[in-house]
PDB file of C-alpha atoms in Angstrom:
ATOM      1  CA  UNK K   6      43.488  53.566 -22.618  1.00 53.00           C
ATOM      2  CA  UNK K   7      46.615  52.066 -21.081  1.00 50.00           C
ATOM      3  CA  UNK K   8      45.169  52.706 -17.617  1.00 48.00           C
ATOM      4  CA  UNK K   9      41.942  50.909 -18.554  1.00 52.00           C
ATOM      5  CA  UNK K  10      43.904  47.950 -19.867  1.00 50.00           C
ATOM      6  CA  UNK K  11      45.929  47.838 -16.640  1.00 51.00           C
ATOM      7  CA  UNK K  12      42.747  47.897 -14.567  1.00 47.00           C
ATOM      8  CA  UNK K  13      41.333  44.957 -16.552  1.00 52.00           C
ATOM      9  CA  UNK K  14      44.440  42.978 -15.752  1.00 53.00           C
ATOM     10  CA  UNK K  15      44.224  43.901 -12.088  1.00 54.00           C
ATOM     11  CA  UNK K  16      40.464  43.224 -11.960  1.00 59.00           C
ATOM     12  CA  UNK K  17      39.701  40.388 -14.402  1.00 61.00           C
ATOM     13  CA  UNK K  18      36.072  39.432 -14.966  1.00 58.00           C
ATOM     14  CA  UNK K  19      35.272  36.593 -12.603  1.00 59.00           C
ATOM     15  CA  UNK K  20      32.898  33.730 -13.388  1.00 61.00           C
ATOM     16  CA  UNK K  21      29.711  33.648 -11.299  1.00 67.00           C
ATOM     17  CA  UNK K  22      30.163  32.269  -7.802  1.00 88.00           C
ATOM     18  CA  UNK K  23      27.947  29.205  -7.447  1.00 97.00           C
ATOM     19  CA  UNK K  24      26.865  27.311  -4.365  1.00 98.00           C
ATOM     20  CA  UNK K  25      29.663  24.877  -3.520  1.00 98.00           C
ATOM     21  CA  UNK K  26      27.414  21.806  -3.911  1.00 98.00           C
ATOM     22  CA  UNK K  27      26.187  23.077  -7.264  1.00 98.00           C
ATOM     23  CA  UNK K  28      29.745  23.748  -8.388  1.00 98.00           C
ATOM     24  CA  UNK K  29      30.868  20.247  -7.409  1.00 98.00           C
ATOM     25  CA  UNK K  30      28.150  18.756  -9.599  1.00 98.00           C
ATOM     26  CA  UNK K  31      28.842  21.144 -12.479  1.00 98.00           C
ATOM     27  CA  UNK K  32      32.490  20.128 -12.407  1.00 98.00           C
ATOM     28  CA  UNK K  33      31.865  16.378 -12.158  1.00 98.00           C
ATOM     29  CA  UNK K  34      29.184  16.338 -14.861  1.00 98.00           C
ATOM     30  CA  UNK K  35      31.213  18.654 -17.131  1.00 98.00           C
ATOM     31  CA  UNK K  36      28.348  21.134 -17.502  1.00 98.00           C
ATOM     32  CA  UNK K  37      29.654  24.016 -19.631  1.00 98.00           C
ATOM     33  CA  UNK K  38      26.419  25.650 -20.748  1.00 98.00           C
ATOM     34  CA  UNK K  39      25.809  28.802 -18.709  1.00 97.00           C
ATOM     35  CA  UNK K  40      22.020  28.388 -18.650  1.00 98.00           C
ATOM     36  CA  UNK K  41      22.345  24.840 -17.328  1.00 98.00           C
ATOM     37  CA  UNK K  42      24.913  25.941 -14.759  1.00 98.00           C
ATOM     38  CA  UNK K  43      22.651  28.709 -13.497  1.00 98.00           C
ATOM     39  CA  UNK K  44      19.649  26.349 -13.397  1.00 98.00           C
ATOM     40  CA  UNK K  45      21.587  23.846 -11.281  1.00 98.00           C
ATOM     41  CA  UNK K  46      22.766  26.534  -8.885  1.00 98.00           C
ATOM     42  CA  UNK K  47      19.247  27.902  -8.432  1.00 98.00           C
ATOM     43  CA  UNK K  48      17.863  24.389  -7.921  1.00 98.00           C
ATOM     44  CA  UNK K  49      20.355  23.667  -5.144  1.00 98.00           C
ATOM     45  CA  UNK K  50      19.727  26.942  -3.328  1.00 98.00           C
ATOM     46  CA  UNK K  51      15.948  26.534  -3.686  1.00 98.00           C
ATOM     47  CA  UNK K  52      16.055  23.011  -2.221  1.00 98.00           C
ATOM     48  CA  UNK K  53      18.187  24.189   0.656  1.00 98.00           C
ATOM     49  CA  UNK K  54      15.813  27.065   1.366  1.00 98.00           C
ATOM     50  CA  UNK K  55      12.881  24.639   1.276  1.00 97.00           C
ATOM     51  CA  UNK K  56      14.529  22.368   3.845  1.00 97.00           C
ATOM     52  CA  UNK K  57      14.586  19.495   1.353  1.00 98.00           C
ATOM     53  CA  UNK K  58      18.286  19.262   0.555  1.00 98.00           C
ATOM     54  CA  UNK K  59      19.383  17.560   3.780  1.00 98.00           C
ATOM     55  CA  UNK K  60      16.651  14.917   3.407  1.00 98.00           C
ATOM     56  CA  UNK K  61      17.851  13.732   0.018  1.00 98.00           C
ATOM     57  CA  UNK K  62      19.987  10.636  -0.638  1.00 98.00           C
ATOM     58  CA  UNK K  63      20.116  11.073  -4.399  1.00 98.00           C
ATOM     59  CA  UNK K  64      19.036  13.785  -6.827  1.00 99.00           C
ATOM     60  CA  UNK K  65      19.348  13.238 -10.570  1.00 99.00           C
ATOM     61  CA  UNK K  66      18.864  16.506 -12.520  1.00 98.00           C
ATOM     62  CA  UNK K  67      19.356  14.640 -15.836  1.00 98.00           C
ATOM     63  CA  UNK K  68      21.078  17.657 -17.316  1.00 98.00           C
ATOM     64  CA  UNK K  69      23.875  17.973 -19.857  1.00 98.00           C
ATOM     65  CA  UNK K  70      22.448  15.929 -22.713  1.00 98.00           C
ATOM     66  CA  UNK K  71      24.649  12.834 -22.494  1.00 98.00           C
ATOM     67  CA  UNK K  72      24.765   9.613 -20.500  1.00 98.00           C
ATOM     68  CA  UNK K  73      28.052  10.710 -18.949  1.00 98.00           C
ATOM     69  CA  UNK K  74      26.448  13.869 -17.523  1.00 98.00           C
ATOM     70  CA  UNK K  75      23.036  12.367 -16.749  1.00 98.00           C
ATOM     71  CA  UNK K  76      24.465   9.687 -14.471  1.00 98.00           C
ATOM     72  CA  UNK K  77      25.624  12.003 -11.669  1.00 98.00           C
ATOM     73  CA  UNK K  78      23.943  12.425  -8.288  1.00 98.00           C
ATOM     74  CA  UNK K  79      23.637  16.094  -7.349  1.00 98.00           C
ATOM     75  CA  UNK K  80      23.926  15.244  -3.641  1.00 98.00           C
ATOM     76  CA  UNK K  81      27.169  13.306  -4.084  1.00 98.00           C
ATOM     77  CA  UNK K  82      28.650  13.858  -7.547  1.00 98.00           C
ATOM     78  CA  UNK K  83      31.510  11.422  -7.227  1.00 98.00           C
ATOM     79  CA  UNK K  84      31.923   8.968 -10.092  1.00 97.00           C
ATOM     80  CA  UNK K  85      31.382   5.988  -7.808  1.00 97.00           C
ATOM     81  CA  UNK K  86      28.694   3.356  -7.258  1.00 95.00           C
ATOM     82  CA  UNK K  87      28.805   4.259  -3.552  1.00 97.00           C
ATOM     83  CA  UNK K  88      27.681   7.785  -4.493  1.00 98.00           C
ATOM     84  CA  UNK K  89      24.490   6.350  -6.060  1.00 98.00           C
ATOM     85  CA  UNK K  90      25.680   7.267  -9.511  1.00 98.00           C
ATOM     86  CA  UNK K  91      23.286   5.999 -12.186  1.00 98.00           C
ATOM     87  CA  UNK K  92      24.332   3.020 -14.291  1.00 98.00           C
ATOM     88  CA  UNK K  93      22.430   3.043 -17.578  1.00 98.00           C
ATOM     89  CA  UNK K  94      21.750  -0.170 -19.455  1.00 98.00           C
ATOM     90  CA  UNK K  95      21.641  -0.152 -23.250  1.00 97.00           C
ATOM     91  CA  UNK K  96      18.469   1.149 -24.845  1.00 97.00           C
ATOM     92  CA  UNK K  97      18.568   4.781 -23.728  1.00 98.00           C
ATOM     93  CA  UNK K  98      18.505   7.959 -25.835  1.00 98.00           C
ATOM     94  CA  UNK K  99      19.991  11.052 -24.197  1.00 98.00           C
ATOM     95  CA  UNK K 100      19.305  14.666 -25.130  1.00 98.00           C
ATOM     96  CA  UNK K 101      18.975  18.127 -23.617  1.00 98.00           C
ATOM     97  CA  UNK K 102      15.325  17.290 -22.894  1.00 98.00           C
ATOM     98  CA  UNK K 103      16.167  14.287 -20.721  1.00 98.00           C
ATOM     99  CA  UNK K 104      16.808  10.550 -20.937  1.00 98.00           C
ATOM    100  CA  UNK K 105      14.405   8.321 -22.863  1.00 97.00           C
ATOM    101  CA  UNK K 106      14.295   4.538 -22.241  1.00 96.00           C
ATOM    102  CA  UNK K 107      13.180   2.118 -24.951  1.00 93.00           C
ATOM    103  CA  UNK K 108      10.283   0.732 -22.922  1.00 91.00           C
ATOM    104  CA  UNK K 109      11.412  -2.874 -23.200  1.00 91.00           C
ATOM    105  CA  UNK K 110      14.830  -3.451 -21.661  1.00 95.00           C
ATOM    106  CA  UNK K 111      16.236  -0.106 -20.517  1.00 97.00           C
ATOM    107  CA  UNK K 112      16.629   1.013 -16.929  1.00 98.00           C
ATOM    108  CA  UNK K 113      19.085   2.959 -14.789  1.00 98.00           C
ATOM    109  CA  UNK K 114      20.354   1.389 -11.571  1.00 98.00           C
ATOM    110  CA  UNK K 115      20.682   3.887  -8.716  1.00 98.00           C
ATOM    111  CA  UNK K 116      22.575   1.442  -6.516  1.00 98.00           C
ATOM    112  CA  UNK K 117      20.459   2.646  -3.597  1.00 98.00           C
ATOM    113  CA  UNK K 118      19.170  -0.243  -1.504  1.00 98.00           C
ATOM    114  CA  UNK K 119      16.047   0.795   0.452  1.00 98.00           C
ATOM    115  CA  UNK K 120      16.659  -1.725   3.254  1.00 98.00           C
ATOM    116  CA  UNK K 121      20.030  -0.085   3.887  1.00 98.00           C
ATOM    117  CA  UNK K 122      19.616   3.521   2.765  1.00 98.00           C
ATOM    118  CA  UNK K 123      15.963   4.339   3.528  1.00 98.00           C
ATOM    119  CA  UNK K 124      13.628   3.840   6.488  1.00 98.00           C
ATOM    120  CA  UNK K 125      10.322   1.989   6.540  1.00 98.00           C
ATOM    121  CA  UNK K 126       8.304   4.974   7.736  1.00 98.00           C
ATOM    122  CA  UNK K 127      10.501   7.796   6.517  1.00 98.00           C
ATOM    123  CA  UNK K 128      11.091   7.696   2.771  1.00 98.00           C
ATOM    124  CA  UNK K 129      10.309   9.504  -0.469  1.00 98.00           C
ATOM    125  CA  UNK K 130      10.871   9.255  -4.208  1.00 98.00           C
ATOM    126  CA  UNK K 131      10.045  11.367  -7.221  1.00 98.00           C
ATOM    127  CA  UNK K 132      10.291  11.406 -11.004  1.00 98.00           C
ATOM    128  CA  UNK K 133       9.636  14.188 -13.509  1.00 97.00           C
ATOM    129  CA  UNK K 134       8.561  12.886 -16.899  1.00 95.00           C
ATOM    130  CA  UNK K 135       7.908  15.193 -19.847  1.00 94.00           C
ATOM    131  CA  UNK K 136       6.467  12.739 -22.368  1.00 90.00           C
ATOM    132  CA  UNK K 137       3.377  10.557 -22.230  1.00 80.00           C
ATOM    133  CA  UNK K 138       3.597   6.999 -23.490  1.00 70.00           C
ATOM    134  CA  UNK K 139       1.658   3.869 -22.599  1.00 59.00           C
ATOM    135  CA  UNK K 140       4.059   0.978 -22.334  1.00 53.00           C
ATOM    136  CA  UNK K 141       3.822  -2.779 -22.686  1.00 51.00           C
ATOM    137  CA  UNK K 142       1.086  -2.965 -20.076  1.00 52.00           C
ATOM    138  CA  UNK K 143      -1.822  -1.343 -21.930  1.00 51.00           C
ATOM    139  CA  UNK K 144      -3.547  -0.403 -18.686  1.00 50.00           C
ATOM    140  CA  UNK K 145      -0.855   1.960 -17.491  1.00 54.00           C
ATOM    141  CA  UNK K 146       2.229   4.005 -18.323  1.00 57.00           C
ATOM    142  CA  UNK K 147       4.574   1.576 -16.534  1.00 83.00           C
ATOM    143  CA  UNK K 148       6.937   2.074 -13.625  1.00 93.00           C
ATOM    144  CA  UNK K 149       8.831   5.363 -13.395  1.00 94.00           C
ATOM    145  CA  UNK K 150      11.129   4.124 -10.625  1.00 97.00           C
ATOM    146  CA  UNK K 151      11.231   1.492  -7.940  1.00 97.00           C
ATOM    147  CA  UNK K 152      12.085  -1.868  -6.450  1.00 98.00           C
ATOM    148  CA  UNK K 153      10.324  -4.749  -4.729  1.00 97.00           C
ATOM    149  CA  UNK K 154      10.936  -8.184  -3.326  1.00 97.00           C
ATOM    150  CA  UNK K 155       9.672 -11.250  -5.158  1.00 94.00           C
ATOM    151  CA  UNK K 156       6.016 -11.028  -6.161  1.00 91.00           C
ATOM    152  CA  UNK K 157       6.013  -7.239  -5.743  1.00 92.00           C
ATOM    153  CA  UNK K 158       6.275  -7.590  -1.968  1.00 94.00           C
ATOM    154  CA  UNK K 159       7.530  -4.706   0.159  1.00 97.00           C
ATOM    155  CA  UNK K 160       7.029  -2.560  -2.922  1.00 97.00           C
ATOM    156  CA  UNK K 161       8.556   0.876  -3.276  1.00 98.00           C
ATOM    157  CA  UNK K 162       7.708   2.210  -6.721  1.00 97.00           C
ATOM    158  CA  UNK K 163       5.941   4.956  -8.640  1.00 95.00           C
ATOM    159  CA  UNK K 164       3.315   3.658 -11.059  1.00 90.00           C
ATOM    160  CA  UNK K 165       1.086   6.689 -11.274  1.00 82.00           C
ATOM    161  CA  UNK K 166      -1.187   6.593 -14.283  1.00 70.00           C
ATOM    162  CA  UNK K 167      -3.233   4.256 -16.414  1.00 59.00           C
ATOM    163  CA  UNK K 168      -4.436   4.748 -19.949  1.00 58.00           C
ATOM    164  CA  UNK K 169      -8.006   3.479 -19.720  1.00 60.00           C
ATOM    165  CA  UNK K 170      -8.247   2.970 -15.962  1.00 61.00           C
ATOM    166  CA  UNK K 171      -6.685   6.264 -14.806  1.00 67.00           C
ATOM    167  CA  UNK K 172      -5.582   4.605 -11.582  1.00 78.00           C
ATOM    168  CA  UNK K 173      -2.576   4.872  -9.345  1.00 86.00           C
ATOM    169  CA  UNK K 174      -0.668   1.712  -8.392  1.00 89.00           C
ATOM    170  CA  UNK K 175       2.255   3.342  -6.577  1.00 93.00           C
ATOM    171  CA  UNK K 176       3.514   1.651  -3.404  1.00 96.00           C
ATOM    172  CA  UNK K 177       5.579   3.166  -0.630  1.00 98.00           C
ATOM    173  CA  UNK K 178       6.828   0.103   1.275  1.00 98.00           C
ATOM    174  CA  UNK K 179       3.566  -1.835   1.109  1.00 97.00           C
ATOM    175  CA  UNK K 180       2.421  -5.313   0.159  1.00 95.00           C
ATOM    176  CA  UNK K 181      -0.635  -4.032  -1.688  1.00 90.00           C
ATOM    177  CA  UNK K 182      -1.377  -1.314  -4.214  1.00 85.00           C
ATOM    178  CA  UNK K 183      -4.188   1.218  -3.929  1.00 85.00           C
ATOM    179  CA  UNK K 184      -5.395   0.986  -7.551  1.00 80.00           C
ATOM    180  CA  UNK K 185      -7.333   4.145  -6.795  1.00 80.00           C
ATOM    181  CA  UNK K 186      -8.789   6.540  -9.318  1.00 73.00           C
ATOM    182  CA  UNK K 187      -6.376   9.402  -9.802  1.00 70.00           C
ATOM    183  CA  UNK K 188      -4.312  10.801 -12.640  1.00 78.00           C
ATOM    184  CA  UNK K 189      -5.256  11.060 -16.305  1.00 72.00           C
ATOM    185  CA  UNK K 190      -1.927  12.406 -17.609  1.00 78.00           C
ATOM    186  CA  UNK K 191       1.516  10.958 -16.972  1.00 80.00           C
ATOM    187  CA  UNK K 192       3.421  14.120 -17.901  1.00 89.00           C
ATOM    188  CA  UNK K 193       4.239  15.662 -14.540  1.00 93.00           C
ATOM    189  CA  UNK K 194       6.413  15.643 -11.452  1.00 97.00           C
ATOM    190  CA  UNK K 195       5.264  12.604  -9.476  1.00 95.00           C
ATOM    191  CA  UNK K 196       6.254  12.226  -5.832  1.00 97.00           C
ATOM    192  CA  UNK K 197       5.459   9.724  -3.109  1.00 97.00           C
ATOM    193  CA  UNK K 198       6.409   9.946   0.526  1.00 98.00           C
ATOM    194  CA  UNK K 199       5.750   8.271   3.851  1.00 98.00           C
ATOM    195  CA  UNK K 200       6.359   9.622   7.346  1.00 98.00           C
ATOM    196  CA  UNK K 201       4.195   7.198   9.328  1.00 97.00           C
ATOM    197  CA  UNK K 202       3.258   3.527   9.359  1.00 98.00           C
ATOM    198  CA  UNK K 203      -0.407   4.299   8.715  1.00 97.00           C
ATOM    199  CA  UNK K 204      -0.387   6.013   5.338  1.00 97.00           C
ATOM    200  CA  UNK K 205       1.575   7.502   2.470  1.00 97.00           C
ATOM    201  CA  UNK K 206       0.970  10.206  -0.100  1.00 97.00           C
ATOM    202  CA  UNK K 207       1.295  10.279  -3.884  1.00 95.00           C
ATOM    203  CA  UNK K 208       1.410  13.618  -5.664  1.00 95.00           C
ATOM    204  CA  UNK K 209       1.106  14.813  -9.229  1.00 93.00           C
ATOM    205  CA  UNK K 210       2.520  18.337  -9.270  1.00 95.00           C
ATOM    206  CA  UNK K 211       0.454  20.165  -6.623  1.00 96.00           C
ATOM    207  CA  UNK K 212      -2.330  17.579  -6.306  1.00 93.00           C
ATOM    208  CA  UNK K 213      -2.086  14.902  -3.605  1.00 94.00           C
ATOM    209  CA  UNK K 214      -3.860  11.708  -2.607  1.00 92.00           C
ATOM    210  CA  UNK K 215      -3.387   9.954   0.744  1.00 95.00           C
ATOM    211  CA  UNK K 216      -3.471   6.153   0.849  1.00 94.00           C
ATOM    212  CA  UNK K 217      -4.158   4.468   4.180  1.00 95.00           C
ATOM    213  CA  UNK K 218      -2.068   1.338   3.721  1.00 96.00           C
ATOM    214  CA  UNK K 219       0.124   0.024   6.544  1.00 97.00           C
ATOM    215  CA  UNK K 220       3.843  -0.020   5.816  1.00 98.00           C
ATOM    216  CA  UNK K 221       6.005  -3.084   5.274  1.00 98.00           C
ATOM    217  CA  UNK K 222       9.750  -3.416   5.729  1.00 98.00           C
ATOM    218  CA  UNK K 223      11.881  -1.891   2.952  1.00 98.00           C
ATOM    219  CA  UNK K 224      12.677  -3.971  -0.093  1.00 97.00           C
ATOM    220  CA  UNK K 225      16.210  -5.348  -0.303  1.00 97.00           C
ATOM    221  CA  UNK K 226      16.790  -4.669  -4.007  1.00 98.00           C
ATOM    222  CA  UNK K 227      18.294  -1.474  -5.477  1.00 98.00           C
ATOM    223  CA  UNK K 228      15.924   1.092  -6.938  1.00 98.00           C
ATOM    224  CA  UNK K 229      15.871   1.331 -10.719  1.00 98.00           C
ATOM    225  CA  UNK K 230      14.780   4.342 -12.753  1.00 98.00           C
ATOM    226  CA  UNK K 231      12.256   3.734 -15.572  1.00 97.00           C
ATOM    227  CA  UNK K 232      11.458   0.151 -14.551  1.00 96.00           C
ATOM    228  CA  UNK K 233      10.671  -1.949 -11.510  1.00 96.00           C
ATOM    229  CA  UNK K 234      13.466  -4.039 -10.049  1.00 98.00           C
ATOM    230  CA  UNK K 235      11.333  -6.983  -8.938  1.00 97.00           C
ATOM    231  CA  UNK K 236      13.817  -9.144  -7.029  1.00 97.00           C
ATOM    232  CA  UNK K 237      16.394  -8.592  -9.767  1.00 97.00           C
ATOM    233  CA  UNK K 238      14.039  -8.961 -12.737  1.00 96.00           C
ATOM    234  CA  UNK K 239      12.856  -6.107 -14.907  1.00 95.00           C
ATOM    235  CA  UNK K 240       9.091  -5.503 -14.767  1.00 91.00           C
ATOM    236  CA  UNK K 241       6.964  -2.936 -16.607  1.00 89.00           C
ATOM    237  CA  UNK K 242       9.780  -0.861 -18.138  1.00 92.00           C
ATOM    238  CA  UNK K 243       8.695   2.637 -19.116  1.00 91.00           C
ATOM    239  CA  UNK K 244       9.232   4.528 -22.355  1.00 90.00           C
ATOM    240  CA  UNK K 245       8.568   7.955 -20.842  1.00 91.00           C
ATOM    241  CA  UNK K 246      11.381  10.496 -21.011  1.00 95.00           C
ATOM    242  CA  UNK K 247      12.865  11.250 -17.592  1.00 97.00           C
ATOM    243  CA  UNK K 248      13.941  14.819 -16.793  1.00 98.00           C
ATOM    244  CA  UNK K 249      14.538  14.537 -13.023  1.00 98.00           C
ATOM    245  CA  UNK K 250      14.439  11.955 -10.252  1.00 98.00           C
ATOM    246  CA  UNK K 251      15.177  11.736  -6.537  1.00 99.00           C
ATOM    247  CA  UNK K 252      15.257   9.392  -3.531  1.00 99.00           C
ATOM    248  CA  UNK K 253      15.316  10.490   0.090  1.00 98.00           C
ATOM    249  CA  UNK K 254      13.739  10.683   3.512  1.00 98.00           C
ATOM    250  CA  UNK K 255      10.060  11.455   4.048  1.00 98.00           C
ATOM    251  CA  UNK K 256       8.694  14.920   3.323  1.00 98.00           C
ATOM    252  CA  UNK K 257       6.011  17.130   4.760  1.00 98.00           C
ATOM    253  CA  UNK K 258       3.269  18.332   2.429  1.00 98.00           C
ATOM    254  CA  UNK K 259       4.806  21.800   2.451  1.00 98.00           C
ATOM    255  CA  UNK K 260       8.239  20.452   1.584  1.00 98.00           C
ATOM    256  CA  UNK K 261       6.791  18.381  -1.256  1.00 98.00           C
ATOM    257  CA  UNK K 262       4.981  21.435  -2.625  1.00 98.00           C
ATOM    258  CA  UNK K 263       8.125  23.538  -2.433  1.00 98.00           C
ATOM    259  CA  UNK K 264      10.046  20.708  -4.070  1.00 98.00           C
ATOM    260  CA  UNK K 265       7.641  20.805  -7.017  1.00 98.00           C
ATOM    261  CA  UNK K 266       8.003  24.578  -7.295  1.00 98.00           C
ATOM    262  CA  UNK K 267      11.802  24.309  -7.360  1.00 98.00           C
ATOM    263  CA  UNK K 268      11.872  21.483  -9.902  1.00 98.00           C
ATOM    264  CA  UNK K 269       9.298  23.139 -12.154  1.00 98.00           C
ATOM    265  CA  UNK K 270      11.382  26.335 -12.155  1.00 98.00           C
ATOM    266  CA  UNK K 271      14.446  24.230 -13.024  1.00 98.00           C
ATOM    267  CA  UNK K 272      12.643  22.578 -15.950  1.00 98.00           C
ATOM    268  CA  UNK K 273      11.276  25.912 -17.160  1.00 98.00           C
ATOM    269  CA  UNK K 274      14.742  27.439 -17.229  1.00 98.00           C
ATOM    270  CA  UNK K 275      15.853  24.498 -19.375  1.00 98.00           C
ATOM    271  CA  UNK K 276      12.770  24.886 -21.660  1.00 98.00           C
ATOM    272  CA  UNK K 277      11.604  21.318 -21.113  1.00 98.00           C
ATOM    273  CA  UNK K 278       8.767  21.816 -18.622  1.00 98.00           C
ATOM    274  CA  UNK K 279       5.269  20.325 -18.846  1.00 95.00           C
TER     275      UNK K 279
END
């Protein structure tokens, strides 16, 4: 028995070895739950395997259950505005299931300026929402993330579903919206991405629609989560709970599909998937 005790001292049980990027986030966001830690590590390795990781500017796993953990960017988990750390306004409720805005005044500022940090014909964004609520605009669920110049010009925002109209109004650096028939349910992982001047794609989970709308120069206002930053004014704030968001360079269809698979696995591990 003494020998066994000595061996335990010589060979202590080590904590799991996580990917270094995952560990940096876990440390910064003070994630102590082992299931959440493992989910983050798997997410990072899956995104790297999918070739998505290097294309990302900001990834918000919205994990940990508090504003202080939800604010961190997985790609750069420093507690700095320059790291695109989220700044939450008042009016948010935070839980293990995600971050829920009040639908009237709440938004989270990413600090990411598309005209500086993204490219006109090489950009993407995504939001995972796990509740369905129609906001102040009765025709649609309101903006999940985005920014635009005055009058919605140069728009870069996800506005994917309408209550009665079931239309998509998302823009990926355009001066017009498609308003095309599309999604009937706003609970999903929505993505949009552009890799050419001629068109862009909006996805709901594994379904995709291509919009042939010529690109415009990137908006000069920072992207907000759960509302549109329309030249500094809040427009169409959402009340849907956010469980993940990202901003980055353009994706291929395969990368976007693999991104969904990775994020859905992440949400399933955390028991908050839709």
